[in-house]
Tab-separated table of C-alpha atoms and ligand atoms in Angstrom:
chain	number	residue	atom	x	y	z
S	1	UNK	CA	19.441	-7.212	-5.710
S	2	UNK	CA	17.458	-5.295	-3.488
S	3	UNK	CA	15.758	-7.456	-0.157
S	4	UNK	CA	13.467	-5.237	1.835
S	5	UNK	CA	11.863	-6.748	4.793
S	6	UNK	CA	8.966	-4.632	6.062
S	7	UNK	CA	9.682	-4.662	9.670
S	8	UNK	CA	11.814	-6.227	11.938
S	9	UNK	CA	12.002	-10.153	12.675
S	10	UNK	CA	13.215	-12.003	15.413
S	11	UNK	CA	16.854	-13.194	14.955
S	12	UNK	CA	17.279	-10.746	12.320
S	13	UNK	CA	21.388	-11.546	12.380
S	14	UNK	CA	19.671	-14.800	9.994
S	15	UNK	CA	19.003	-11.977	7.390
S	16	UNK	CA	22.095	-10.736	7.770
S	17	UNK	CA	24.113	-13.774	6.142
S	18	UNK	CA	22.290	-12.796	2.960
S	19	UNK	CA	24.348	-10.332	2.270
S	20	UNK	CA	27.393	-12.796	1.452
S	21	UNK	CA	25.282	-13.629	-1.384
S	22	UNK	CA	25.808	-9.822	-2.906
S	23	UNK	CA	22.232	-8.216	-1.941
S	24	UNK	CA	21.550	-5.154	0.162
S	25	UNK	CA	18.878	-5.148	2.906
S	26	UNK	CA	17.206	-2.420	3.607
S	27	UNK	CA	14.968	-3.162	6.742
S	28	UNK	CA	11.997	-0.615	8.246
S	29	UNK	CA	13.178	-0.393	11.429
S	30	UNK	CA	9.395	-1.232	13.371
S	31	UNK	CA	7.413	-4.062	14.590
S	32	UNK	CA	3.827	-3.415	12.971
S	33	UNK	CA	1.748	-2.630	9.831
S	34	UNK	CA	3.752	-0.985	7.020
S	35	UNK	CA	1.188	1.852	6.450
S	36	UNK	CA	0.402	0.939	2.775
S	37	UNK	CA	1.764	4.374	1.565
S	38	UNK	CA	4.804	3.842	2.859
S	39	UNK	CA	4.977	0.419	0.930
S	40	UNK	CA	3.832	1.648	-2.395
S	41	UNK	CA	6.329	4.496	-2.136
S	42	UNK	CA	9.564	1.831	-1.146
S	43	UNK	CA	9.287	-0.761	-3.096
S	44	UNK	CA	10.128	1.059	-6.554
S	45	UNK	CA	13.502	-0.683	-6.729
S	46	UNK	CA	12.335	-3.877	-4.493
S	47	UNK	CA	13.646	-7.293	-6.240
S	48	UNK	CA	12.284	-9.599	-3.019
S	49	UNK	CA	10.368	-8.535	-0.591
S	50	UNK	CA	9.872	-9.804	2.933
S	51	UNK	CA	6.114	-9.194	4.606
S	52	UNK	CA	3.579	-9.868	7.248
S	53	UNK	CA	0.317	-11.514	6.893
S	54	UNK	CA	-0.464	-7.678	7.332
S	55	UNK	CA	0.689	-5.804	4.867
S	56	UNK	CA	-1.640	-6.748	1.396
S	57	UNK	CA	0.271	-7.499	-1.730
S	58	UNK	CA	-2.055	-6.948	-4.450
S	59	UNK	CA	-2.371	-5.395	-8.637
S	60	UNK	CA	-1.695	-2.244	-6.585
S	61	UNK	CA	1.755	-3.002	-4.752
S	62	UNK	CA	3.048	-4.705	-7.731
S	63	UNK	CA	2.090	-2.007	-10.128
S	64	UNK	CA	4.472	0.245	-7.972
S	65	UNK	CA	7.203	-2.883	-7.768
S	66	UNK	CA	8.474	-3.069	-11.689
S	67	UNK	CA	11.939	-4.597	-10.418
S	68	UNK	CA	9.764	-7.351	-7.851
S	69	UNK	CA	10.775	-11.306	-8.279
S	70	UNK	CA	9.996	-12.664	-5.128
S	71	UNK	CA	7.604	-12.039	-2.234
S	72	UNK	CA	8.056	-14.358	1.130
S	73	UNK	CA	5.872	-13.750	3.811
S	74	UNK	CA	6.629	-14.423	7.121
S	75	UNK	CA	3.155	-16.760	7.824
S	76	UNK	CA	1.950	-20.056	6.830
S	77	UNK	CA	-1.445	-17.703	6.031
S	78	UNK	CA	-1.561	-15.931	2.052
S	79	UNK	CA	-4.839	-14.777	1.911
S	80	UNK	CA	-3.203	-11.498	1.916
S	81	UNK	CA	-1.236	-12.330	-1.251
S	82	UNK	CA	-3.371	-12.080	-4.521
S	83	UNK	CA	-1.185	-15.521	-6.195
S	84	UNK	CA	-3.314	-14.759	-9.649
S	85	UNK	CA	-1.461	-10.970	-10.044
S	86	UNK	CA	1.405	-12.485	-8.827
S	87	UNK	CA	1.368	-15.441	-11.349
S	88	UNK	CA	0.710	-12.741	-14.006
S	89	UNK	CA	3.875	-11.220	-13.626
S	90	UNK	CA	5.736	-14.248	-12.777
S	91	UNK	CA	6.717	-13.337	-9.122
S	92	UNK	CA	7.572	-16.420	-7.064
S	93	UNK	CA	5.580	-16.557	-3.564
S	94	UNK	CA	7.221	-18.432	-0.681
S	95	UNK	CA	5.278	-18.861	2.856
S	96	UNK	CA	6.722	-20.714	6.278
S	97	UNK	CA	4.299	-23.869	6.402
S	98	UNK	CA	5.337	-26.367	9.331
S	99	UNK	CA	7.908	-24.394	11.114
S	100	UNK	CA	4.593	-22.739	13.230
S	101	UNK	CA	2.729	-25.987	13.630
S	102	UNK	CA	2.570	-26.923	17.299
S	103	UNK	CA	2.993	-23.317	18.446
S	104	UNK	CA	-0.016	-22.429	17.159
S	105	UNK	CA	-2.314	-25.587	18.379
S	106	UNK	CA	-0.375	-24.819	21.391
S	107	UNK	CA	-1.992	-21.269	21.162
S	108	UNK	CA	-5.471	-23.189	20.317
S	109	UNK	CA	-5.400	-25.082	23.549
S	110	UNK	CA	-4.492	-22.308	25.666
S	111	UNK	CA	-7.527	-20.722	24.298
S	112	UNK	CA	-9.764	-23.651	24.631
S	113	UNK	CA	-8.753	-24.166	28.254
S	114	UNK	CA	-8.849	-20.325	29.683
S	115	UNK	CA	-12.358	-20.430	27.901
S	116	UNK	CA	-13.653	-23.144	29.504
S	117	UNK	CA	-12.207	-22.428	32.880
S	118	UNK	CA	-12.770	-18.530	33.174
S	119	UNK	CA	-8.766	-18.145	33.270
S	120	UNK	CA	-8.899	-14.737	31.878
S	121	UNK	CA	-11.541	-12.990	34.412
S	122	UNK	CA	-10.840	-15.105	37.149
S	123	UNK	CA	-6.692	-13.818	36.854
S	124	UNK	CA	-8.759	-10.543	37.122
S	125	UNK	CA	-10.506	-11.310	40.385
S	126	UNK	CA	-7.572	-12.005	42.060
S	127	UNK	CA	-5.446	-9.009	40.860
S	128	UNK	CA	-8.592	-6.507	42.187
S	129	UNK	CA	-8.079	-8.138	45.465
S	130	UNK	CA	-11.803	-9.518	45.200
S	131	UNK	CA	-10.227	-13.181	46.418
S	132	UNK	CA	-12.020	-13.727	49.777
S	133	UNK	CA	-10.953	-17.406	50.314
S	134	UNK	CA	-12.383	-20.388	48.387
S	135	UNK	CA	-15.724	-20.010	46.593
S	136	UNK	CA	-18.246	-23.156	45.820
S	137	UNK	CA	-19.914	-21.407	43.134
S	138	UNK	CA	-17.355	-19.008	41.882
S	139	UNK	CA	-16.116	-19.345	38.031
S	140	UNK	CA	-17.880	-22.565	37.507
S	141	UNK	CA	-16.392	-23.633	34.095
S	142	UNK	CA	-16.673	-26.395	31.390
S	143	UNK	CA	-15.318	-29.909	32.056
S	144	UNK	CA	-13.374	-31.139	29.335
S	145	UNK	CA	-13.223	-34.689	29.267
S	146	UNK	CA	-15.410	-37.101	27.941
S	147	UNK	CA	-16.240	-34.513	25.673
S	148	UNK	CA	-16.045	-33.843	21.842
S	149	UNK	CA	-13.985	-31.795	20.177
S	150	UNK	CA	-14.710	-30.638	16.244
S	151	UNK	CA	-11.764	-29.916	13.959
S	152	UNK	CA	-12.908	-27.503	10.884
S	153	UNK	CA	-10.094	-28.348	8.598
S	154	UNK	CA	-7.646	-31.016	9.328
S	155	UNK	CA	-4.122	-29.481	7.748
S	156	UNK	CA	-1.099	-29.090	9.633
S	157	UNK	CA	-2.460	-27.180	12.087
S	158	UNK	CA	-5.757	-28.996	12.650
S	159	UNK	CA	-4.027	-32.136	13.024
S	160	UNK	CA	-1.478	-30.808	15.455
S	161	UNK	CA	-4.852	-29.869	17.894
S	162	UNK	CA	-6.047	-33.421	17.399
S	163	UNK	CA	-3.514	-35.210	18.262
S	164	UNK	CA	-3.792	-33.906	22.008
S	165	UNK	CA	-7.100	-33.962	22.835
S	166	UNK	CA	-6.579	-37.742	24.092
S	167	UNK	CA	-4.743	-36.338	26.458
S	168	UNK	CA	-7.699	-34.431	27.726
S	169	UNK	CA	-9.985	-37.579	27.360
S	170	UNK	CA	-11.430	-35.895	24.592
S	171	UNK	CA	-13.192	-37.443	21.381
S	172	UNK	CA	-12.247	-35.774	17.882
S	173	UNK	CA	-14.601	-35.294	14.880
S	174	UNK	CA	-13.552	-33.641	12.076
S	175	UNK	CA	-14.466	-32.519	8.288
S	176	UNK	CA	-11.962	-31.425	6.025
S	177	UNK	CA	-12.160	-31.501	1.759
S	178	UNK	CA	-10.523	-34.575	1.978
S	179	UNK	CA	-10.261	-37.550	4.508
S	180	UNK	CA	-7.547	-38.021	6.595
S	181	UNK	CA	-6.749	-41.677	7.417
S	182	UNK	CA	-3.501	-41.362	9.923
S	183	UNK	CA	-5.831	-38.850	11.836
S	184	UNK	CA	-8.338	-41.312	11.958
S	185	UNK	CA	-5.900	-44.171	12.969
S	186	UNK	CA	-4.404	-41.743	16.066
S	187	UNK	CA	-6.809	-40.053	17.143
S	188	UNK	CA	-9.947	-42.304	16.666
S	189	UNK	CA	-11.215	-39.079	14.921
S	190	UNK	CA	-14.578	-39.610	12.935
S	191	UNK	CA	-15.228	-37.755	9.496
S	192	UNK	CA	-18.609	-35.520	9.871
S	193	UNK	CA	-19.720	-33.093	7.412
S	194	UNK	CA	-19.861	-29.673	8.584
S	195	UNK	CA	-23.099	-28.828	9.712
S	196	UNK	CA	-23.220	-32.171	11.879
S	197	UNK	CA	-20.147	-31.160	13.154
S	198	UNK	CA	-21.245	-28.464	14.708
S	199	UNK	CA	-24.467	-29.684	15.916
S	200	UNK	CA	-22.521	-32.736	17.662
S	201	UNK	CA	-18.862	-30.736	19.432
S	202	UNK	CA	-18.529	-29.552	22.567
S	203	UNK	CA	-15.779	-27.206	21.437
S	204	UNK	CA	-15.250	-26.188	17.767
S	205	UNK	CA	-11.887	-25.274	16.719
S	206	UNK	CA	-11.257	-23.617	13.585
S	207	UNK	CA	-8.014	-24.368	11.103
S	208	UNK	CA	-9.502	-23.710	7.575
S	209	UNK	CA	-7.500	-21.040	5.210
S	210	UNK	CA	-9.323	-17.983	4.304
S	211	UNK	CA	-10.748	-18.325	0.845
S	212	UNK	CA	-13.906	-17.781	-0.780
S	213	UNK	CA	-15.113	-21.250	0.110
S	214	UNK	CA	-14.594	-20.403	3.824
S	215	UNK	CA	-15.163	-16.788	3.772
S	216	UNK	CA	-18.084	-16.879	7.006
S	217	UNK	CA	-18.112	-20.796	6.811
S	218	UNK	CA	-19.645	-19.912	10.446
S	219	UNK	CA	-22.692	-17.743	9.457
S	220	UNK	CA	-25.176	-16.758	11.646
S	221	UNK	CA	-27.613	-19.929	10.591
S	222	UNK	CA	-24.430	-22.384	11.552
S	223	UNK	CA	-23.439	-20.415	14.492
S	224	UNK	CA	-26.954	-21.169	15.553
S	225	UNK	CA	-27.195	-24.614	15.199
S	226	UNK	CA	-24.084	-25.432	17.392
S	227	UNK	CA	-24.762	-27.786	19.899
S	228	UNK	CA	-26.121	-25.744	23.585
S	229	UNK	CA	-22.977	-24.672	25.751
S	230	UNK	CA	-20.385	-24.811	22.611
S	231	UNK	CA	-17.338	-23.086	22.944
S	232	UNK	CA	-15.537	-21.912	19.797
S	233	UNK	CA	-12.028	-21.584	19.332
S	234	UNK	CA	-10.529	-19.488	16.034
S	235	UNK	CA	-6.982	-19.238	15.160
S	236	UNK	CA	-7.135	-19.410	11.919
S	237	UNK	CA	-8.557	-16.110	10.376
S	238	UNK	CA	-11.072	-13.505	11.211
S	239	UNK	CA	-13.713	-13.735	8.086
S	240	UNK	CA	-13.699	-17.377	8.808
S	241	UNK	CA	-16.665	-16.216	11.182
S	242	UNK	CA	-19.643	-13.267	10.828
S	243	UNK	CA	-18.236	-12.133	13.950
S	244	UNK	CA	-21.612	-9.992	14.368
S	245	UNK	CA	-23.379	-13.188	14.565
S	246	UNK	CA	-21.017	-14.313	16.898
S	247	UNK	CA	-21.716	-12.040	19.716
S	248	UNK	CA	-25.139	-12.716	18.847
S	249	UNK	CA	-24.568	-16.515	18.969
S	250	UNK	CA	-22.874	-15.716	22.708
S	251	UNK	CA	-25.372	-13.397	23.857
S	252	UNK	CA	-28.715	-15.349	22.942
S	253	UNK	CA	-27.557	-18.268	21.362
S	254	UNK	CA	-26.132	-21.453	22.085
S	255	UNK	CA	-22.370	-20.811	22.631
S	256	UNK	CA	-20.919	-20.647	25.873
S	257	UNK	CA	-17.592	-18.932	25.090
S	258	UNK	CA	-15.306	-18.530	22.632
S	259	UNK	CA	-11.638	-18.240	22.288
S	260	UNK	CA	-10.126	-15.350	19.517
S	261	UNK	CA	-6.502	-15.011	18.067
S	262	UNK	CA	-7.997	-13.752	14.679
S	263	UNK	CA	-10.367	-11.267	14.319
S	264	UNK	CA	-12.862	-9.792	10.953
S	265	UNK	CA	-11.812	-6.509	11.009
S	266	UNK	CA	-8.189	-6.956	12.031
S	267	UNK	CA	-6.172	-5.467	14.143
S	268	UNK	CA	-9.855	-3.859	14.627
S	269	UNK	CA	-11.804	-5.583	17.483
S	270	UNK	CA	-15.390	-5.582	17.888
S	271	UNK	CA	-16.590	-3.666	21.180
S	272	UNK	CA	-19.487	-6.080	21.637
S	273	UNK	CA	-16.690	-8.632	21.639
S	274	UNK	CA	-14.355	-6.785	24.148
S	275	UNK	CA	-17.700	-6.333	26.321
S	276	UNK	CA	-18.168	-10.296	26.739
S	277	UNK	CA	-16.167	-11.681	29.694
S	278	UNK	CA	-16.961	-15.420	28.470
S	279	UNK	CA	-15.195	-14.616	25.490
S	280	UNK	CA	-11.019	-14.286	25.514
S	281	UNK	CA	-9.218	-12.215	23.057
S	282	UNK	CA	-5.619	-12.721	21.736
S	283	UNK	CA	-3.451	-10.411	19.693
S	284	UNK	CA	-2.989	-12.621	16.717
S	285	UNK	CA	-0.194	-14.776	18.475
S	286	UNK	CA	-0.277	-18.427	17.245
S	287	UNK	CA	3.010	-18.732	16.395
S	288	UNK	CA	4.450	-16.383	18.794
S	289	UNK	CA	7.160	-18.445	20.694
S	290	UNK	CA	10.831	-17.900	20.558
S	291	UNK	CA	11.824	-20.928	18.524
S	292	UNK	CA	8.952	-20.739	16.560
S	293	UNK	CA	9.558	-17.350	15.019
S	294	UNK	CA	13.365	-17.987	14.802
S	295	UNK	CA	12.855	-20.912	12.525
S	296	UNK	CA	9.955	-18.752	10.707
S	297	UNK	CA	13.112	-16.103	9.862
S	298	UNK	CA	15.380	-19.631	9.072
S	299	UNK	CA	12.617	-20.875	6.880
S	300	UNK	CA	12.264	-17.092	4.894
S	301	UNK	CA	16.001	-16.620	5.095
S	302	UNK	CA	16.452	-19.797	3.139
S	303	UNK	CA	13.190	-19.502	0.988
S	304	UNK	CA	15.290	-16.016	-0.545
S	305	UNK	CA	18.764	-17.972	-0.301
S	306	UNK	CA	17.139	-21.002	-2.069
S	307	UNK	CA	15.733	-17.757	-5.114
S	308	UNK	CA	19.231	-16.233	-5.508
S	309	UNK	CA	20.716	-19.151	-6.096
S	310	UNK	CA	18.857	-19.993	-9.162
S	311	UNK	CA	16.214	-22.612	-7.311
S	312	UNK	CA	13.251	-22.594	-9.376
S	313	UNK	CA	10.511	-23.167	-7.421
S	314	UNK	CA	12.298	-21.551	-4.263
S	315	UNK	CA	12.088	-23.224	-1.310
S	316	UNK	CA	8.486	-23.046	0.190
S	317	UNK	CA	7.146	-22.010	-2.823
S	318	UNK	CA	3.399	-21.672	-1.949
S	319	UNK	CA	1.925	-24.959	-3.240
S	320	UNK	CA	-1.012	-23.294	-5.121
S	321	UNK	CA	1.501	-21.466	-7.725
S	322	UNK	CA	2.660	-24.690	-8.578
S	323	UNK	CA	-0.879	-26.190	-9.219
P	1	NAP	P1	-3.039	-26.379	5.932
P	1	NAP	O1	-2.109	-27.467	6.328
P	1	NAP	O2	-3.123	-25.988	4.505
P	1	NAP	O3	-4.478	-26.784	6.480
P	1	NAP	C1	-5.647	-26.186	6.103
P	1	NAP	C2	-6.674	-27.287	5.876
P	1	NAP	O4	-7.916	-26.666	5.615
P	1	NAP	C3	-6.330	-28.144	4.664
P	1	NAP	O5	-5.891	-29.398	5.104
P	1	NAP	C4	-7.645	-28.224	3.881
P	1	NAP	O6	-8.179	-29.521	3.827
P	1	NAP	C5	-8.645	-27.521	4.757
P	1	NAP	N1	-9.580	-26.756	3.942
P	1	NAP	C6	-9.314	-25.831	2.998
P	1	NAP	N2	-10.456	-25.350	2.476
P	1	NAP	C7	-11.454	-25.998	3.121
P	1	NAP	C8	-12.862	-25.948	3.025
P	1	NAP	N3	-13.471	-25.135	2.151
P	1	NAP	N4	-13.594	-26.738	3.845
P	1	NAP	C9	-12.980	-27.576	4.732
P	1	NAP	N5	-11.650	-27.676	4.852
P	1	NAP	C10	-10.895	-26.900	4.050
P	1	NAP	O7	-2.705	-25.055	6.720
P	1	NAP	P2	-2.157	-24.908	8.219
P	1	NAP	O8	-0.693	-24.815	8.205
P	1	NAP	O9	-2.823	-25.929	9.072
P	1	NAP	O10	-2.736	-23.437	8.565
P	1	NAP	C11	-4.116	-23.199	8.557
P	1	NAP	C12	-4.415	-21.730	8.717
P	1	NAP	O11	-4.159	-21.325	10.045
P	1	NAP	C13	-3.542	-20.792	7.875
P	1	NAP	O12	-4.029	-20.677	6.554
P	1	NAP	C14	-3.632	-19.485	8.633
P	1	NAP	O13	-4.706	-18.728	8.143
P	1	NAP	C15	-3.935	-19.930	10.066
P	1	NAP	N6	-2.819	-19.666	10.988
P	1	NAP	C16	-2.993	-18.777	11.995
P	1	NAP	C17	-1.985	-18.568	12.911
P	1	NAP	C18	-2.159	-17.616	14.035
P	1	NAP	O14	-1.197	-16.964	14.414
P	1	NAP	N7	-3.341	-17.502	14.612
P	1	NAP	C19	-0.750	-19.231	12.780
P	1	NAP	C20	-0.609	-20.107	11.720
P	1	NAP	C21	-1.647	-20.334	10.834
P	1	NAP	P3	-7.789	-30.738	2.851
P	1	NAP	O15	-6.422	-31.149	3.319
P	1	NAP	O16	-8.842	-31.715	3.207
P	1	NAP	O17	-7.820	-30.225	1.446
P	2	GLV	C1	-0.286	-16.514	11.043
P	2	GLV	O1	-1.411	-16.157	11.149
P	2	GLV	C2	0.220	-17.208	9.914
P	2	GLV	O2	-0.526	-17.403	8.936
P	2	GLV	O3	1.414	-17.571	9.947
């Protein structure tokens, strides 16, 4: 059995144990996108391969992967795995779901906080020696308590960002498909439908997967409608939002700021976007923390131990193969 991981992961020694089990790794030795040639052209003899939410694995990749049984991608995220080609060929799909939970509404906060508080450009100030002394007027931000915060899909991750806005004396709405009753008992969190949602929250946080339900859930019209001084927080993905009627929404509109970790074009970033100082901009790093990403490589290491030893489904199996 062949394993090929398309970069290198943190505590890659994990990886390393596999080969007890009788398979050789072969490893790209870099930390970023696998140019797609350079996929198509190595995984000819692949039997499992380990990705990144960046590298797509489509009709394409698996027409040039006879030998592939097994993808696991190192994210909670698929949208960059097409599940009906893989269910076609009967290739198991494995993802890292909980492991990156309260890193990334960690990440959300930060966000939500530096946006509402100028952290970003104010760091700035200081470091171009523009500090003078204390200003009355300087950097005058958003005040968070007593204010409402609006969850756009209440999964894991959602959840995790709810449950600590009490501690910011903050009130939590939410709409998700389905209800969520424990939210609703912690958090005193109030089911709204979308578009009331967003004309009631002081800061909208977003936590929905991308499919083609939430493909630009925020258009332009909803972007619009969001309630005068909003600030909007994304961490979940990119095409979530028209991110042209975002900067519109910022410029003219009713938003205040925003917070990015995710972005339409990926790893592109709009200029407009870069231009706005209300607006801070993160290099896709929800679940970026140390422990975080070494139980993400436990979690894939045992997702491909849990394959070779004749699990069927693997261990974190993506749920919608099983469905
Ligand atoms: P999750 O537990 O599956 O939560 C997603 C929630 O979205 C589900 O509970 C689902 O609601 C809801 N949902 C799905 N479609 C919806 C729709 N059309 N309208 C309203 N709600 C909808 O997933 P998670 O672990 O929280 O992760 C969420 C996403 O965050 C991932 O898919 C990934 O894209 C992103 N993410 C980003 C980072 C980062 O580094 N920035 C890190 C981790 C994850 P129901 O339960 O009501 O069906
Ligand atoms: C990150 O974006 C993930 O989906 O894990």
């Amino acid at each position: 059995m062949v394993v090929f991981l398309t970069r290198v992961f943190p505590e890659m020694e994990r990886f390393k144990t596999l080969e007890a089990l009788g398979v050789t790794l072969r490893v790209e030795e870099r930390d970023g996108p696998l140019p797609r040639e350079h996929l198509l052209r190595k995984i000819r003899d692949v039997d499992i391969l380990v990705c990144s939410l960046a590298e797509r694995i489509d009709e394409e990749v698996l027409n040039h992967a006879p030998a592939l049984k097994m993808v696991a991608t190192y994210s909670v995220g698929y949208d960059h795995l097409d599940l009906g080609a893989l269910r076609t060929r009967q290739v198991w799909a494995t993802h890292t779901p909980d492991v990156l939970t309260e890193a990334t509404a960690d990440l959300a906060w930060a966000l939500l906080l530096s946006a509402a508080r100028w952290v970003v450009p104010a760091d700035d100030y200081v470091r171009r020696g523009k500090f003078r002394g204390w200003e009355a007027t300087g950097f005058l931000g958003v005040e968070l308590h007593g204010k409402t915060l609006g969850i756009v899909g209440a999964g894991r991750i959602g959840q995790a960002v709810a449950r600590r806005a009490p501690g910011f004396g903050m009130r939590v709405v939410y709409t998700s498909r389905k209800r969520k009753p424990e939210l609703e008992e912690r958090t005193d969190a109030r089911f709204l439908p979308i578009d009331e949602l967003l004309r009631v929250s002081d800061v909208v946080s977003l936590h929905v997967p991308l499919t083609p339900e939430t493909h630009h859930l925020l258009d332009r019209r909803r972007l619009f409608s969001m309630k005068d001084g909003a600030i909007l927080i994304n961490t979940a993905r990119g095409p979530v939002v028209d991110e042209r009627a975002l900067v519109e929404a910022l410029r003219s509109g009713p938003l205040f700021a925003a917070g990015l970790d995710v972005y339409e074009r990926e790893p592109e970033v709009e200029d407009a976007l870069k231009k706005l100082d209300r607006v801070v901009l993160l290099p896709h790093l929800g679940s970026a923390t140390r422990e975080t990403r070494g139980r993400m490589t436990a979690a894939v290491v045992e997702s491909v131990r849990s394959f070779l030893e004749g699990e069927r489904p693997p261990r974190y199996t993506i749920q919608e193969l099983l469905e």
